[in-house]
XYZ file of C-alpha atoms in Angstrom:
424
model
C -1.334 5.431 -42.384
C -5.080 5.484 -42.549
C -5.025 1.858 -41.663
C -2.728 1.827 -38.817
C -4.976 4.349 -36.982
C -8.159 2.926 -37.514
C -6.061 -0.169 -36.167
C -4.989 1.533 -32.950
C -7.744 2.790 -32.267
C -9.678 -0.729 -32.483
C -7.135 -2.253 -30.717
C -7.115 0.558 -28.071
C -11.166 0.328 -27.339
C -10.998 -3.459 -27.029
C -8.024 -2.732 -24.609
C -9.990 -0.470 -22.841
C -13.003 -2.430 -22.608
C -11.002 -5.368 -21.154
C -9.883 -3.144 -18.260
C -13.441 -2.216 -18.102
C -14.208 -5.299 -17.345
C -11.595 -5.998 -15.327
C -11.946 -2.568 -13.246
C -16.098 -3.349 -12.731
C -14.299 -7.117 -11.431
C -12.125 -5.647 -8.837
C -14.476 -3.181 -7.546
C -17.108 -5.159 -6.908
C -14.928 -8.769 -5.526
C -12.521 -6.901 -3.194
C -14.930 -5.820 -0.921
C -16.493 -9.323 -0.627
C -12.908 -10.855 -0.530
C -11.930 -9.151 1.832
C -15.383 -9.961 4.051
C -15.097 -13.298 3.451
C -11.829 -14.164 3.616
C -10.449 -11.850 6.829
C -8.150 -8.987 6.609
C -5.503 -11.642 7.427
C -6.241 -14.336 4.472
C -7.044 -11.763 2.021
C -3.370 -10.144 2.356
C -1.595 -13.384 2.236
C -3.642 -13.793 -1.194
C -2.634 -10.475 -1.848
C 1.248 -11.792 -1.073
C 0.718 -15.063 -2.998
C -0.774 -13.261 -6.112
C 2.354 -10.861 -6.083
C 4.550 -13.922 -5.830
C 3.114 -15.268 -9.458
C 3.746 -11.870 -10.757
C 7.125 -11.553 -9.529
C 7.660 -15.266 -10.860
C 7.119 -13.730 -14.522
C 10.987 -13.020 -14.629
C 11.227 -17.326 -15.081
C 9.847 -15.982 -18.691
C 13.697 -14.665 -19.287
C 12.203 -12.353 -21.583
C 11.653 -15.163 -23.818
C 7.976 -13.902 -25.460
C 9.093 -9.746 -25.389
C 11.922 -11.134 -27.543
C 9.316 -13.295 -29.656
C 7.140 -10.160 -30.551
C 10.407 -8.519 -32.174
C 11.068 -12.027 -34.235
C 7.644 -12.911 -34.848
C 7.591 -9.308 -36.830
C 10.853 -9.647 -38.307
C 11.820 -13.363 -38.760
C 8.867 -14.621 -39.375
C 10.617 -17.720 -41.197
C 11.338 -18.688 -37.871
C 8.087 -18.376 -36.298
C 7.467 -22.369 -35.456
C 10.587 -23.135 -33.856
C 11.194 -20.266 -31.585
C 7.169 -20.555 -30.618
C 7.916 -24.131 -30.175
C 11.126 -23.695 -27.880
C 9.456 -20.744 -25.521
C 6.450 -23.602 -25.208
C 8.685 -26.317 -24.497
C 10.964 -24.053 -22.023
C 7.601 -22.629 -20.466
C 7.255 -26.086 -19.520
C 10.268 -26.961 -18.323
C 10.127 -23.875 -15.756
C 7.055 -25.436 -13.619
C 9.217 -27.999 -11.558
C 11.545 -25.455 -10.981
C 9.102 -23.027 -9.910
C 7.312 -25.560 -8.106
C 10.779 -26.646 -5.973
C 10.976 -22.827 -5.356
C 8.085 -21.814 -4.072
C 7.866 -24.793 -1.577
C 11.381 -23.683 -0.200
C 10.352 -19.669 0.024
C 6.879 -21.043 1.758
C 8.228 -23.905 4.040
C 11.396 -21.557 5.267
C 8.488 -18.327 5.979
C 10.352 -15.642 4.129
C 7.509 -14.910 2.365
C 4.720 -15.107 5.181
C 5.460 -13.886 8.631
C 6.639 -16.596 10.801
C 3.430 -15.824 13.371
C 1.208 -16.395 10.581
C -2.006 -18.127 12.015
C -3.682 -20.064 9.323
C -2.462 -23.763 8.488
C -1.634 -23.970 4.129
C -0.356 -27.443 2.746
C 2.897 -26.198 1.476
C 3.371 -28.656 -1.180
C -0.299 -28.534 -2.656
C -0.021 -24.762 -2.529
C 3.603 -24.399 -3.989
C 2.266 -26.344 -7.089
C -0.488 -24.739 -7.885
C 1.030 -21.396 -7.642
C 3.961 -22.988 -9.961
C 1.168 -24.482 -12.662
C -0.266 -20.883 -12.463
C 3.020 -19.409 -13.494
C 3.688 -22.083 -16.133
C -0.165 -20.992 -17.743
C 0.720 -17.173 -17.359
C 3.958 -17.370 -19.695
C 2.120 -19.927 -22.357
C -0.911 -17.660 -22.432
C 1.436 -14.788 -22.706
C 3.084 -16.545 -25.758
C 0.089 -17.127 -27.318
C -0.913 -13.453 -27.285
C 2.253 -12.409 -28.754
C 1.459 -14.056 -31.816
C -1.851 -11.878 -31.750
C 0.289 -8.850 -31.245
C 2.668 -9.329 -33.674
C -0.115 -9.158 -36.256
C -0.857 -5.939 -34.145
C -4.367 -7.988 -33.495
C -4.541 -6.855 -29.815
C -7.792 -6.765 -29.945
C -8.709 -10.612 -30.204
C -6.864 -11.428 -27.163
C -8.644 -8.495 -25.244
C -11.392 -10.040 -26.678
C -11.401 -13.404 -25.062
C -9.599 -12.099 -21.893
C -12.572 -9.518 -21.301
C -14.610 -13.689 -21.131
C -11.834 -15.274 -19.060
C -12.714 -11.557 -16.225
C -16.206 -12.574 -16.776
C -15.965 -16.096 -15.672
C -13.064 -15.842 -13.362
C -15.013 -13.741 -11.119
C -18.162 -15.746 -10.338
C -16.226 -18.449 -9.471
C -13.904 -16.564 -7.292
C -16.734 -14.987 -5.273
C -17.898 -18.496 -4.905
C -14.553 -19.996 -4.132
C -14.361 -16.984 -1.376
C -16.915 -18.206 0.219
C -14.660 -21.614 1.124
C -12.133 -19.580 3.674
C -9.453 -21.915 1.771
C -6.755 -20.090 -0.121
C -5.504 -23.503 -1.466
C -9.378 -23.737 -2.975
C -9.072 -20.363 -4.152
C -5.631 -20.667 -5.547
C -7.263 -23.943 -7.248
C -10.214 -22.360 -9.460
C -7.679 -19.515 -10.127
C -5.482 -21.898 -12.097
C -8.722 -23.936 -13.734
C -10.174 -20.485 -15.471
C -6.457 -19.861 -16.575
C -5.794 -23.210 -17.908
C -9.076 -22.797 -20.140
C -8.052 -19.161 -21.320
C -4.463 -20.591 -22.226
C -6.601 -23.169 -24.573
C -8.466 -20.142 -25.987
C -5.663 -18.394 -26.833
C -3.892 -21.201 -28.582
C -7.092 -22.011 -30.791
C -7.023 -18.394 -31.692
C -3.357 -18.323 -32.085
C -3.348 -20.983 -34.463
C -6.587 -19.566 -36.432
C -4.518 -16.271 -37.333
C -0.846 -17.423 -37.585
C 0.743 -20.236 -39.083
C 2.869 -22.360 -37.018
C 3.193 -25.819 -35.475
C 4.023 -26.807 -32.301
C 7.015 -29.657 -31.913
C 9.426 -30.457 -29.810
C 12.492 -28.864 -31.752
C 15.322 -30.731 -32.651
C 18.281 -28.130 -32.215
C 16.484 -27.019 -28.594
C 19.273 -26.156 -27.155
C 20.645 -24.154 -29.591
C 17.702 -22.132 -30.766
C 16.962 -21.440 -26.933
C 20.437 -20.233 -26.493
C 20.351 -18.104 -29.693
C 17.134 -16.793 -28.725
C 17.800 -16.235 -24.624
C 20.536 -13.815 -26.327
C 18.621 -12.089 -27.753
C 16.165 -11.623 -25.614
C 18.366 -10.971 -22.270
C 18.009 -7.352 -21.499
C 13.689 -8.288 -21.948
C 14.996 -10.651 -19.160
C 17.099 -8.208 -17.010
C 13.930 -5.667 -17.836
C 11.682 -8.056 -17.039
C 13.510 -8.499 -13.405
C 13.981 -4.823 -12.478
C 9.922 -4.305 -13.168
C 8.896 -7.222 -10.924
C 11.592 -5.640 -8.457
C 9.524 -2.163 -8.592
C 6.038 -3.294 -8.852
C 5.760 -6.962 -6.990
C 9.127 -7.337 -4.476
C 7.906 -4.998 -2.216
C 4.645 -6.487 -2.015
C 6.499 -9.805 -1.296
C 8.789 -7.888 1.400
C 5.890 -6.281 3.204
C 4.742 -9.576 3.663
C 7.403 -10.718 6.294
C 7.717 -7.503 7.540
C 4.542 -5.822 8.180
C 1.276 -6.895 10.210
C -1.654 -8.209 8.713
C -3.917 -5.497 8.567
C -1.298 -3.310 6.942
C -0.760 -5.515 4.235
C -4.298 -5.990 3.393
C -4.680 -1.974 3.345
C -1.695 -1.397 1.020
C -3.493 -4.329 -1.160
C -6.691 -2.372 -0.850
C -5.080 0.520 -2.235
C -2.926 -1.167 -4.761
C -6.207 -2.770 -6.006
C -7.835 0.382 -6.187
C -5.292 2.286 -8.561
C -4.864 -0.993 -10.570
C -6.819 -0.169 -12.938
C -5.991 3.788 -13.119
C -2.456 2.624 -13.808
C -3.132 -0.159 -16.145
C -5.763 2.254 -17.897
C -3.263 4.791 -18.296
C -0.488 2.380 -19.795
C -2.561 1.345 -22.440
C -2.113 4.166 -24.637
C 1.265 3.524 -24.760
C 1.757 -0.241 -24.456
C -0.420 -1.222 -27.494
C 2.121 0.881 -29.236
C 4.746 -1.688 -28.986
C 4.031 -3.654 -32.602
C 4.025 -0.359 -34.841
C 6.946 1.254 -33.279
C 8.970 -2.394 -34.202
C 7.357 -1.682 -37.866
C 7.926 1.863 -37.862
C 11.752 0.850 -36.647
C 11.894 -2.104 -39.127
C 10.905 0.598 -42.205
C 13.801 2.823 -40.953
C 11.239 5.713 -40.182
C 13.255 7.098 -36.921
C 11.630 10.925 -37.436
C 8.309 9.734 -37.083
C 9.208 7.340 -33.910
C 10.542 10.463 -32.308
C 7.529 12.858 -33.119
C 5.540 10.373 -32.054
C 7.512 9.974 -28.762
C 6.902 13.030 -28.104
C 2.970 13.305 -29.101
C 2.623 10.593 -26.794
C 4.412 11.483 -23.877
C 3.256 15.332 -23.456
C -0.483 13.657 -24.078
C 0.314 11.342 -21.374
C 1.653 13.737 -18.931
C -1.018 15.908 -19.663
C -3.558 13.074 -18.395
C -1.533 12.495 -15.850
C -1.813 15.735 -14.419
C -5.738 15.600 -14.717
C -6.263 12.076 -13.179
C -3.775 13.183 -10.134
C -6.715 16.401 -9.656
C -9.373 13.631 -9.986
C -7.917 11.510 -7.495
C -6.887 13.942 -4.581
C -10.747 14.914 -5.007
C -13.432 12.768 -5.889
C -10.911 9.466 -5.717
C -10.054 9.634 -2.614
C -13.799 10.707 -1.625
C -14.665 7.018 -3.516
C -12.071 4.948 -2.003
C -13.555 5.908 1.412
C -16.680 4.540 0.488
C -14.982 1.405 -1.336
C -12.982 0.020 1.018
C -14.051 1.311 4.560
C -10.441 2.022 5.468
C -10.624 6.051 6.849
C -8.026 6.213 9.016
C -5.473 9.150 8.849
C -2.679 6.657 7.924
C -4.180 4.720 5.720
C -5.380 8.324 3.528
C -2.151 9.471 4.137
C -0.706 6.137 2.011
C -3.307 6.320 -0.306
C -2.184 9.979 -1.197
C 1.220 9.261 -1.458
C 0.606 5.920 -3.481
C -1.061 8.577 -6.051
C 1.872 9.684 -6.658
C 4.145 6.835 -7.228
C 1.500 5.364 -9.624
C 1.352 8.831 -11.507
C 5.377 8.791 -11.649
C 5.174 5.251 -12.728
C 3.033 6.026 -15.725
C 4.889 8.863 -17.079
C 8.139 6.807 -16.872
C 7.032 3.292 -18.385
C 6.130 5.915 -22.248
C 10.002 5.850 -22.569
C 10.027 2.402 -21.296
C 7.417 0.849 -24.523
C 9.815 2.885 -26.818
C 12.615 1.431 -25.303
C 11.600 -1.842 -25.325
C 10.263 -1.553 -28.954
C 12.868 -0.441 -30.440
C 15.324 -2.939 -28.214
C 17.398 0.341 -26.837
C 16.941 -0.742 -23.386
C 20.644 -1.891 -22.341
C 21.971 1.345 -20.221
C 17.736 1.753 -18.974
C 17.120 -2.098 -17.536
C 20.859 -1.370 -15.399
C 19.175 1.516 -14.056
C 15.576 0.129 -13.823
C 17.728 -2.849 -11.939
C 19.317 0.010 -9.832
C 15.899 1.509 -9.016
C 14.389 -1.845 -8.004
C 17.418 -2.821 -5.806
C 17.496 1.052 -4.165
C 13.559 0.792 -3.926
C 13.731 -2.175 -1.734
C 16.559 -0.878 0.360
C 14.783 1.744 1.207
C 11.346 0.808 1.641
C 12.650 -2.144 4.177
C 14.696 0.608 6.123
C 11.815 3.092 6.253
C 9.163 0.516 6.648
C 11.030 -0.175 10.254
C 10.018 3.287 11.401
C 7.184 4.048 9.217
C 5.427 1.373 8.278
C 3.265 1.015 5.167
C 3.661 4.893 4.539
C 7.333 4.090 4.677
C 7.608 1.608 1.878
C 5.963 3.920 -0.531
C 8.365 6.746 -0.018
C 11.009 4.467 -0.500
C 9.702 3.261 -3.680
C 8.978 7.016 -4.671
C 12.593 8.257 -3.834
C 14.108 5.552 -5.610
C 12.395 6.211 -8.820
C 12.703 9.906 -8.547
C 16.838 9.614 -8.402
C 17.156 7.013 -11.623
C 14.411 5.975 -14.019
C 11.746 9.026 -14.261
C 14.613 11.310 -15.832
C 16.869 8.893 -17.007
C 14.783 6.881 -19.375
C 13.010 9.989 -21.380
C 16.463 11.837 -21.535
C 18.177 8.675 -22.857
C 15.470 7.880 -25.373
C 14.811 10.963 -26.891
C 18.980 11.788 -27.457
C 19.161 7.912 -28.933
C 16.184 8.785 -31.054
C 17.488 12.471 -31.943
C 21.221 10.732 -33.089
C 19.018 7.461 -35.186
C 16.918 10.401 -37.067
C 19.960 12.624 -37.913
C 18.995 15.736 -35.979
């Protein structure tokens, strides 16, 4: 036990120094992005960087699934790393024949938009980017699995480092293509990184597999609720982004991004207590230790809620205080989202405890329908308030949605289903 927590807590520091680094990286380059790129480039980066996220569902759920096998098959751990590799690549044509169609038809820019992109150049860059993402992301799962989180924090808190000299340079261009470019460059070097290290700590060789088809069918199975989970969170965190896009101006857009920016790394920050939980609640589950899986649920999620409560004090105070200075934007409206934006993150964080145990412990059938539910609901509504409202309007929607399903749902559901497992 000794062990374990001397191992969460190194993995947790190197965690929290990457966001460190990554918070002291978006403080400093949004500002200067936004200078030198316009208030109308800078939010259809912000729409085109939400578009790679939201392009994570091509992943299926593929690596989440991995992290489960890679701890208990690890037999198996060179042909299903080998088929998610091979699949990875398969995706970038299709995301690249995507992405041109959602550019060249405008639902993803408004149509008035007044800046001339090469749509092909820029729909295949954005696809490469997503193709790196989900290899770089498989290569990290093999690190987690060994519940080595902190070597991949490790060499991401170098990739921050480098990534953001060259962005403030590339900002300096006025070319998002350019931008878009050295953004894919820095990634293609970290997903090299990550391999090397990969391979260093965990034995297995990469090959084109033989029975492809099969073991990606066999493993797509089991992995399909990751997939469906996967969906509903790009549905809650990115869609919206994507739908504000076509539907708002572009000085709204680049506020919310402001904003979004901003809490980044409060929301990120908070998750990590509970995300880099994930490998030793699949141990704890593969030992058959449910009692301790449900006292620590609920360690975890009263310590969480507790911070919660402290960082929203923090943020209605001296945050909003520094986010005037930050970003410039003072207008009633724009405090007014900011406030409310507080709130949803705050929500957000208390819900996605459940969700790591969930996901862990592969209960999350009945919670990915209603995550799927929320995301569908959240974009409803945003889109119909965001007619009337504007940007204020697509966070309530978001809030209201998540309010009605996940934030009870998923801590109810989890602690009964952990309750019956334990025999209580």
């Amino acid at each position: 036990m000794t062990d374990q927590r001397q191992q969460y807590w190194i993995n947790l520091l190197t965690t929290f120094m990457s966001q460190a680094f990554t918070a002291l990286s978006i403080i400093v380059i949004t500002p200067i992005l936004l200078l030198n790129l316009g208030n109308e480039l800078f939010g259809y980066y912000g729409v085109f960087l939400n578009l790679i996220l939201f392009c994570a569902i091509f992943d299926m759920g593929l690596n989440i699934g991995l992290l489960r096998r890679l701890i208990h098959e690890k037999q198996k751990a060179s042909e299903l790393v080998s088929t998610c590799f091979v699949f990875f690549g398969l995706v970038f044509p299709i995301a690249w024949g995507l992405l041109y169609g959602l550019i060249e038809l405008k639902w993803i820019l408004p149509a008035n938009a007044n800046f001339s992109i090469h749509h092909a150049w820029v729909a295949g860059l954005l696809a490469l980017w997503v193709m790196i993402n989900m290899q770089a992301a498989l290569f990290d799962v093999i690190l987690q699995s060994l519940n080595k989180i902190f070597v991949g924090k490790l060499i991401r808190i170098g990739k921050t480092i480098i990534e953001f000299g060259l962005v403030w340079w590339a900002s300096t261009w006025h070319s998002l293509v350019g931008l878009i470019a050295v953004l894919v460059l820095v990634n293609s070097l970290y997903v090299l990184c990550m391999y090397w290290l990969a391979k260093k700590e965990f034995h297995f060789k990469l090959h084109i597999p033989i029975k492809f088809t099969h073991i990606f069918r066999e493993h797509f199975h089991y992995s399909i609720w990751y997939a469906l989970s996967a969906l509903a969170g790009v549905l809650v965190y990115n869609a919206q982004t994507i739908l504000m896009g076509s539907q708002l101006n572009a000085a709204s857009i680049a506020q919310f991004l402001v904003i979004a920016r901003f809490y980044e790394v409060v929301k990120v920050g908070l998750a990590n207590f509970t995300v880099i939980l994930f490998p030793s609640i699949a141990m704890m589950e593969a030992k058959g230790n449910w009692k301790d899986i449900l006292q620590q649920f609920g360690k975890v999620f009263f310590r969480i809620l507790a911070l919660v409560i402290f960082t929203c004090i923090i943020m209605f105070t001296l945050g909003e205080y520094l986010f005037k200075i930050w970003s410039g934007f003072k207008e009633p409206a724009t405090i007014e989202a900011f406030r409310l934006y507080t709130v949803l993150i705050m929500c957000l964080v208390v819900e996605h405890v459940a969700i790591v145990f969930l996901s862990a412990l592969k209960l999350n059938r009945l919670p990915t329908l209603i995550s799927l539910l929320q995301g569908l609901l959240g974009l409803l509504l945003s889109y119909l308030l965001m007619q009337k409202m504007g940007l204020t309007g697509a966070i309530i929607g978001s809030l209201i949605a998540l309010l009605c399903t996940s934030f009870w749902f998923n801590p109810m559901y989890l602690y009964i289903s952990l309750r019956k497992k334990s025999g209580k």
